[in-house]
mmCIF file of C-alpha atoms in Angstrom:
data_model
loop_
_atom_site.group_PDB
_atom_site.id
_atom_site.type_symbol
_atom_site.label_atom_id
_atom_site.label_comp_id
_atom_site.label_asym_id
_atom_site.label_seq_id
_atom_site.Cartn_x
_atom_site.Cartn_y
_atom_site.Cartn_z
ATOM 1 C CA MET A 1 91.303 103.193 66.695
ATOM 2 C CA GLY A 2 92.083 103.379 70.390
ATOM 3 C CA ILE A 3 92.371 101.701 73.755
ATOM 4 C CA PRO A 4 89.044 100.471 75.153
ATOM 5 C CA LEU A 5 88.264 102.242 78.415
ATOM 6 C CA VAL A 6 86.975 98.982 79.850
ATOM 7 C CA ILE A 7 90.615 97.807 80.205
ATOM 8 C CA PHE A 8 91.050 100.361 82.995
ATOM 9 C CA TYR A 9 87.888 99.077 84.625
ATOM 10 C CA VAL A 10 89.168 95.479 84.573
ATOM 11 C CA ALA A 11 92.521 96.627 86.027
ATOM 12 C CA TYR A 12 90.571 98.476 88.715
ATOM 13 C CA LEU A 13 88.602 95.334 89.600
ATOM 14 C CA ILE A 14 91.860 93.348 89.897
ATOM 15 C CA ALA A 15 93.298 96.041 92.207
ATOM 16 C CA VAL A 16 90.134 95.922 94.345
ATOM 17 C CA ALA A 17 90.362 92.115 94.539
ATOM 18 C CA ILE A 18 93.989 92.374 95.749
ATOM 19 C CA PHE A 19 92.900 95.042 98.248
ATOM 20 C CA ILE A 20 90.207 92.722 99.632
ATOM 21 C CA ILE A 21 92.622 89.768 99.919
ATOM 22 C CA TYR A 22 95.238 91.853 101.765
ATOM 23 C CA SER A 23 92.589 93.360 104.016
ATOM 24 C CA VAL A 24 91.384 89.865 104.949
ATOM 25 C CA PHE A 25 94.977 88.820 105.760
ATOM 26 C CA ASN A 26 95.511 91.904 107.938
ATOM 27 C CA ILE A 27 92.237 91.412 109.805
ATOM 28 C CA TYR A 28 93.010 87.710 110.222
ATOM 29 C CA HIS A 29 96.334 88.645 111.854
ATOM 30 C CA LEU A 30 94.636 91.098 114.206
ATOM 31 C CA VAL A 31 92.058 88.481 115.222
ATOM 32 C CA ARG A 32 94.477 85.541 115.394
ATOM 33 C CA PHE A 33 97.486 87.174 117.087
ATOM 34 C CA GLY A 34 96.095 90.344 118.656
ATOM 35 C CA TYR A 35 94.183 90.413 121.881
ATOM 36 C CA LEU A 36 90.478 90.674 121.028
ATOM 37 C CA ASN A 37 89.620 93.614 123.248
ATOM 38 C CA LEU A 38 87.147 96.390 122.522
ATOM 39 C CA ALA A 39 89.812 98.665 120.963
ATOM 40 C CA ASN A 40 90.942 95.962 118.536
ATOM 41 C CA ILE A 41 87.374 95.088 117.490
ATOM 42 C CA THR A 42 86.552 98.799 117.091
ATOM 43 C CA ILE A 43 89.565 99.290 114.815
ATOM 44 C CA ILE A 44 88.558 96.304 112.656
ATOM 45 C CA PHE A 45 84.993 97.578 112.263
ATOM 46 C CA PHE A 46 86.165 101.159 111.679
ATOM 47 C CA TYR A 47 88.487 99.881 108.949
ATOM 48 C CA LEU A 48 85.685 97.900 107.294
ATOM 49 C CA PHE A 49 83.302 100.864 107.567
ATOM 50 C CA ILE A 50 85.686 103.304 105.842
ATOM 51 C CA ALA A 51 86.726 100.723 103.205
ATOM 52 C CA ALA A 52 83.059 100.042 102.397
ATOM 53 C CA GLY A 53 82.503 103.830 102.256
ATOM 54 C CA ILE A 54 85.328 104.301 99.716
ATOM 55 C CA LEU A 55 83.968 101.448 97.575
ATOM 56 C CA ILE A 56 80.365 102.717 97.711
ATOM 57 C CA ILE A 57 81.335 106.312 96.843
ATOM 58 C CA SER A 58 83.555 104.998 94.019
ATOM 59 C CA TRP A 59 80.680 102.907 92.694
ATOM 60 C CA GLU A 60 78.447 106.016 92.641
ATOM 61 C CA TYR A 61 80.879 107.600 90.175
ATOM 62 C CA ILE A 62 81.899 104.453 88.290
ATOM 63 C CA SER A 63 78.313 103.413 87.539
ATOM 64 C CA GLN A 64 77.761 106.677 85.615
ATOM 65 C CA ILE A 65 80.651 106.120 83.213
ATOM 66 C CA ASP A 66 80.225 104.731 79.716
ATOM 67 C CA TRP A 67 82.832 101.976 79.572
ATOM 68 C CA ALA A 68 82.305 101.353 75.871
ATOM 69 C CA MET A 69 84.320 104.499 75.024
ATOM 70 C CA GLN A 70 87.816 104.293 73.584
ATOM 71 C CA ILE A 71 90.879 106.387 74.243
ATOM 72 C CA PRO A 72 92.091 107.523 70.797
ATOM 73 C CA ILE A 73 95.746 106.808 70.136
ATOM 74 C CA GLY A 74 96.369 108.771 66.944
ATOM 75 C CA PRO A 75 93.593 111.325 66.482
ATOM 76 C CA ALA A 76 94.162 112.905 69.884
ATOM 77 C CA PHE A 77 97.414 114.337 68.574
ATOM 78 C CA THR A 78 96.079 115.752 65.327
ATOM 79 C CA PRO A 79 95.230 119.435 64.888
ATOM 80 C CA GLU A 80 91.506 118.506 64.561
ATOM 81 C CA ALA A 81 91.442 117.080 68.035
ATOM 82 C CA ASN A 82 92.113 118.945 71.246
ATOM 83 C CA GLY A 83 95.669 117.700 71.161
ATOM 84 C CA PRO A 84 98.968 119.224 72.217
ATOM 85 C CA THR A 85 99.233 120.960 68.854
ATOM 86 C CA ASN A 86 96.425 123.236 69.961
ATOM 87 C CA PHE A 87 97.425 123.163 73.558
ATOM 88 C CA PHE A 88 100.281 125.617 73.199
ATOM 89 C CA LYS A 89 98.317 128.052 71.045
ATOM 90 C CA MET B 1 93.671 84.941 129.514
ATOM 91 C CA LEU B 2 96.045 87.693 128.382
ATOM 92 C CA LEU B 3 99.060 85.528 129.121
ATOM 93 C CA ARG B 4 97.661 82.449 127.379
ATOM 94 C CA PHE B 5 96.882 84.561 124.365
ATOM 95 C CA PHE B 6 100.283 86.147 123.895
ATOM 96 C CA ILE B 7 102.491 83.276 124.960
ATOM 97 C CA PRO B 8 102.164 80.055 123.006
ATOM 98 C CA HIS B 9 103.816 77.798 125.597
ATOM 99 C CA GLN B 10 102.970 79.204 128.974
ATOM 100 C CA LEU B 11 105.087 77.896 131.836
ATOM 101 C CA PRO B 12 103.416 76.969 135.132
ATOM 102 C CA GLY B 13 103.097 80.000 137.431
ATOM 103 C CA GLU B 14 104.266 82.417 134.740
ATOM 104 C CA LYS B 15 103.027 86.013 135.006
ATOM 105 C CA ILE B 16 103.477 89.001 132.695
ATOM 106 C CA ILE B 17 105.563 91.733 134.323
ATOM 107 C CA LEU B 18 106.089 93.987 131.278
ATOM 108 C CA LEU B 19 104.248 94.055 127.969
ATOM 109 C CA LEU B 20 105.867 96.528 125.615
ATOM 110 C CA ARG B 21 105.014 97.842 122.198
ATOM 111 C CA ARG B 22 106.603 100.679 120.282
ATOM 112 C CA HIS B 23 105.782 104.169 121.542
ATOM 113 C CA TRP B 24 102.473 105.612 120.244
ATOM 114 C CA PHE B 25 104.417 108.428 118.549
ATOM 115 C CA ILE B 26 105.901 105.906 116.078
ATOM 116 C CA ILE B 27 102.504 104.783 114.767
ATOM 117 C CA LEU B 28 101.234 108.373 114.843
ATOM 118 C CA THR B 29 104.031 109.581 112.509
ATOM 119 C CA LYS B 30 103.222 106.786 110.045
ATOM 120 C CA LEU B 31 99.507 107.594 110.093
ATOM 121 C CA ILE B 32 100.210 111.318 109.578
ATOM 122 C CA LEU B 33 102.406 110.462 106.588
ATOM 123 C CA PHE B 34 99.583 108.416 105.033
ATOM 124 C CA ALA B 35 97.117 111.235 105.763
ATOM 125 C CA LEU B 36 99.408 113.642 103.877
ATOM 126 C CA LEU B 37 99.656 111.202 100.972
ATOM 127 C CA ALA B 38 95.856 111.148 100.869
ATOM 128 C CA LEU B 39 95.924 114.833 99.927
ATOM 129 C CA LEU B 40 98.006 114.239 96.773
ATOM 130 C CA PRO B 41 95.133 113.344 94.376
ATOM 131 C CA LEU B 42 93.280 116.489 95.461
ATOM 132 C CA LEU B 43 96.355 118.619 94.717
ATOM 133 C CA PHE B 44 96.870 116.789 91.427
ATOM 134 C CA PHE B 45 93.244 117.312 90.473
ATOM 135 C CA THR B 46 93.419 121.017 91.357
ATOM 136 C CA PHE B 47 96.620 121.824 89.480
ATOM 137 C CA ALA B 48 96.937 119.287 86.648
ATOM 138 C CA ARG B 49 93.278 118.818 85.689
ATOM 139 C CA ASP B 50 93.217 121.547 83.029
ATOM 140 C CA PHE B 51 96.392 120.266 81.409
ATOM 141 C CA TYR B 52 95.064 116.707 80.997
ATOM 142 C CA ILE B 53 91.643 117.894 79.874
ATOM 143 C CA LYS B 54 93.313 119.919 77.111
ATOM 144 C CA LEU B 55 95.529 116.980 76.191
ATOM 145 C CA PHE B 56 92.720 114.446 75.976
ATOM 146 C CA SER B 57 89.095 115.270 76.838
ATOM 147 C CA LEU B 58 87.008 115.372 79.980
ATOM 148 C CA GLU B 59 85.114 112.188 78.998
ATOM 149 C CA LEU B 60 88.400 110.271 78.912
ATOM 150 C CA VAL B 61 90.200 111.907 81.822
ATOM 151 C CA TYR B 62 87.266 111.628 84.210
ATOM 152 C CA PRO B 63 86.907 107.778 84.277
ATOM 153 C CA VAL B 64 90.653 107.241 84.598
ATOM 154 C CA PHE B 65 90.847 109.779 87.403
ATOM 155 C CA VAL B 66 87.879 108.213 89.247
ATOM 156 C CA LEU B 67 89.435 104.733 89.049
ATOM 157 C CA PHE B 68 92.870 105.997 90.053
ATOM 158 C CA ALA B 69 91.511 108.004 93.007
ATOM 159 C CA SER B 70 89.446 105.042 94.199
ATOM 160 C CA VAL B 71 92.391 102.619 94.081
ATOM 161 C CA TYR B 72 94.700 105.211 95.615
ATOM 162 C CA TYR B 73 92.454 105.812 98.633
ATOM 163 C CA LEU B 74 91.732 102.107 99.082
ATOM 164 C CA TYR B 75 95.447 101.338 99.206
ATOM 165 C CA ILE B 76 96.266 104.305 101.470
ATOM 166 C CA TRP B 77 93.645 102.911 103.850
ATOM 167 C CA LEU B 78 95.058 99.389 103.509
ATOM 168 C CA PHE B 79 98.620 100.572 104.240
ATOM 169 C CA MET B 80 97.340 102.446 107.288
ATOM 170 C CA LEU B 81 95.816 99.217 108.594
ATOM 171 C CA HIS B 82 99.013 97.347 107.794
ATOM 172 C CA ALA B 83 101.063 99.930 109.724
ATOM 173 C CA PHE B 84 98.757 99.450 112.685
ATOM 174 C CA VAL B 85 98.958 95.626 112.455
ATOM 175 C CA ASP B 86 102.741 95.853 112.356
ATOM 176 C CA TYR B 87 102.732 98.159 115.383
ATOM 177 C CA TYR B 88 100.160 96.179 117.347
ATOM 178 C CA LEU B 89 101.653 92.746 116.791
ATOM 179 C CA ASP B 90 105.283 93.610 117.549
ATOM 180 C CA VAL B 91 105.385 92.848 121.253
ATOM 181 C CA TRP B 92 108.112 92.392 123.824
ATOM 182 C CA ILE B 93 107.042 90.553 126.945
ATOM 183 C CA VAL B 94 108.926 90.143 130.181
ATOM 184 C CA THR B 95 107.440 87.549 132.512
ATOM 185 C CA ASN B 96 108.701 86.392 135.891
ATOM 186 C CA LYS B 97 110.539 83.545 134.090
ATOM 187 C CA ARG B 98 111.601 84.653 130.623
ATOM 188 C CA ILE B 99 111.761 87.357 127.961
ATOM 189 C CA LEU B 100 109.846 87.016 124.722
ATOM 190 C CA ASN B 101 110.379 88.856 121.492
ATOM 191 C CA ILE B 102 107.380 88.553 119.134
ATOM 192 C CA GLU B 103 107.766 90.281 115.784
ATOM 193 C CA GLN B 104 105.384 90.483 112.878
ATOM 194 C CA LYS B 105 107.475 90.659 109.715
ATOM 195 C CA GLY B 106 105.191 91.530 106.825
ATOM 196 C CA LEU B 107 102.004 89.550 106.443
ATOM 197 C CA PHE B 108 103.385 86.064 106.214
ATOM 198 C CA ALA B 109 106.179 85.907 108.777
ATOM 199 C CA ARG B 110 105.901 85.990 112.547
ATOM 200 C CA VAL B 111 109.048 85.436 114.591
ATOM 201 C CA THR B 112 108.907 84.506 118.257
ATOM 202 C CA SER B 113 112.101 84.125 120.271
ATOM 203 C CA GLU B 114 112.534 83.691 123.984
ATOM 204 C CA GLN B 115 115.239 83.629 126.592
ATOM 205 C CA LYS B 116 115.225 82.584 130.249
ATOM 206 C CA LEU B 117 115.664 85.484 132.676
ATOM 207 C CA HIS B 118 118.561 83.828 134.515
ATOM 208 C CA ARG B 119 120.574 83.933 131.269
ATOM 209 C CA VAL B 120 120.449 87.733 131.124
ATOM 210 C CA GLN B 121 123.964 89.114 131.420
ATOM 211 C CA ASP B 122 123.670 92.803 130.677
ATOM 212 C CA VAL B 123 120.841 95.280 130.096
ATOM 213 C CA THR B 124 121.351 98.602 128.320
ATOM 214 C CA SER B 125 118.851 101.346 127.585
ATOM 215 C CA GLU B 126 119.346 103.917 124.844
ATOM 216 C CA LEU B 127 117.504 107.161 124.221
ATOM 217 C CA ARG B 128 118.519 108.905 121.038
ATOM 218 C CA GLY B 129 117.010 111.832 119.114
ATOM 219 C CA LEU B 130 114.931 114.918 119.799
ATOM 220 C CA PHE B 131 111.481 113.334 119.899
ATOM 221 C CA ALA B 132 112.790 110.277 121.744
ATOM 222 C CA THR B 133 114.227 112.548 124.430
ATOM 223 C CA ILE B 134 111.111 114.686 124.730
ATOM 224 C CA LEU B 135 108.655 111.783 124.713
ATOM 225 C CA ASP B 136 110.924 109.344 126.575
ATOM 226 C CA TYR B 137 111.096 106.381 124.210
ATOM 227 C CA GLY B 138 114.065 104.387 123.004
ATOM 228 C CA SER B 139 115.779 101.020 122.807
ATOM 229 C CA VAL B 140 116.568 98.400 125.400
ATOM 230 C CA TYR B 141 119.347 95.920 124.595
ATOM 231 C CA ILE B 142 119.457 92.703 126.589
ATOM 232 C CA GLN B 143 122.622 90.666 126.339
ATOM 233 C CA THR B 144 122.084 86.992 127.127
ATOM 234 C CA ALA B 145 124.218 83.884 127.278
ATOM 235 C CA GLY B 146 121.888 82.068 124.881
ATOM 236 C CA GLU B 147 122.021 81.356 121.189
ATOM 237 C CA MET B 148 120.222 84.622 120.364
ATOM 238 C CA GLN B 149 122.744 86.820 122.117
ATOM 239 C CA ARG B 150 120.978 90.146 122.049
ATOM 240 C CA PHE B 151 117.345 91.103 122.510
ATOM 241 C CA HIS B 152 116.403 94.484 121.159
ATOM 242 C CA PHE B 153 113.265 96.219 122.403
ATOM 243 C CA GLN B 154 112.782 98.895 119.752
ATOM 244 C CA GLN B 155 111.338 102.375 120.393
ATOM 245 C CA VAL B 156 109.628 101.324 123.609
ATOM 246 C CA PRO B 157 108.292 103.890 126.093
ATOM 247 C CA HIS B 158 110.360 104.587 129.237
ATOM 248 C CA PRO B 159 113.402 102.487 128.218
ATOM 249 C CA TYR B 160 115.367 103.286 131.376
ATOM 250 C CA GLN B 161 112.613 101.998 133.666
ATOM 251 C CA ALA B 162 112.133 98.914 131.464
ATOM 252 C CA ALA B 163 115.869 98.128 131.537
ATOM 253 C CA LYS B 164 115.952 98.582 135.308
ATOM 254 C CA LYS B 165 112.970 96.256 135.739
ATOM 255 C CA VAL B 166 114.507 93.526 133.537
ATOM 256 C CA SER B 167 117.804 93.798 135.366
ATOM 257 C CA MET B 168 116.062 93.565 138.734
ATOM 258 C CA LEU B 169 113.981 90.547 137.667
ATOM 259 C CA ALA B 170 117.065 88.774 136.312
ATOM 260 C CA ASP B 171 118.851 89.314 139.653
ATOM 261 C CA GLN B 172 115.854 87.999 141.561
ATOM 262 C CA VAL B 173 115.641 84.861 139.414
ATOM 263 C CA ARG B 174 119.394 84.199 139.750
ATOM 264 C CA ARG B 175 119.247 84.604 143.529
ATOM 265 C CA PHE B 176 116.232 82.293 143.682
ATOM 266 C CA ASN B 177 118.022 79.666 141.586
ATOM 267 C CA GLU B 178 121.114 79.858 143.831
ATOM 268 C CA LEU B 179 118.939 79.374 146.922
ATOM 269 C CA ILE B 180 117.347 76.266 145.392
ATOM 270 C CA LYS B 181 120.800 74.817 144.555
ATOM 271 C CA LYS B 182 121.896 75.258 148.195
#
């Protein structure tokens, strides 16, 4: 019995979706209300470049994880497991 | 082009005299703060990793840490952009006819207020604090006879010169208006 690890993955995807929505709003404001000079355009593209970089690097790690695993609720705290009972020994 | 972009209702013959944003030091301090926050997961991973691995197991700690670190860095980056947007879109403009105060408040509120130059009654500049004194940035308060009684240019560079310029322009406009009346 435990918490499916995939729950964290779903929460992550929701957080990424919110990140994308807020990024679009911020970029919209820069384009709509800021003067579209070279500095402004450079900042927008730099932002998108780094954001894409973070997402790609994250995906490299995330794709290697087995999301079918479960986080044990009870057994983690039994002497058989590597729980806190053994931790202080 | 610049004028048409920043001012929604451009008056005939209107020219920008001053276009002010906050001093660059203000945005720099925010970006440095976010850069320091970006170091936190690395410190956490260095010092607390062994504790959590003993408490659970590497197979369980690793995915959660990867997801957390990814979200953390994405949002640090997002807040950095938001700080820049807030800095870039807060503008105070003095033209040869009026003063405009354009403020971006969050993502969904943008406040624009304006006042005619001839309504300016009093202009005060204020420079307060160590960095403000060294780098010469501060506030300019413009008292007007209008409904919005006080304009506040916040943390703008060279506040004394800006206040002097506004005061001079207001005098010029008043003198011009008096000449027309005669």
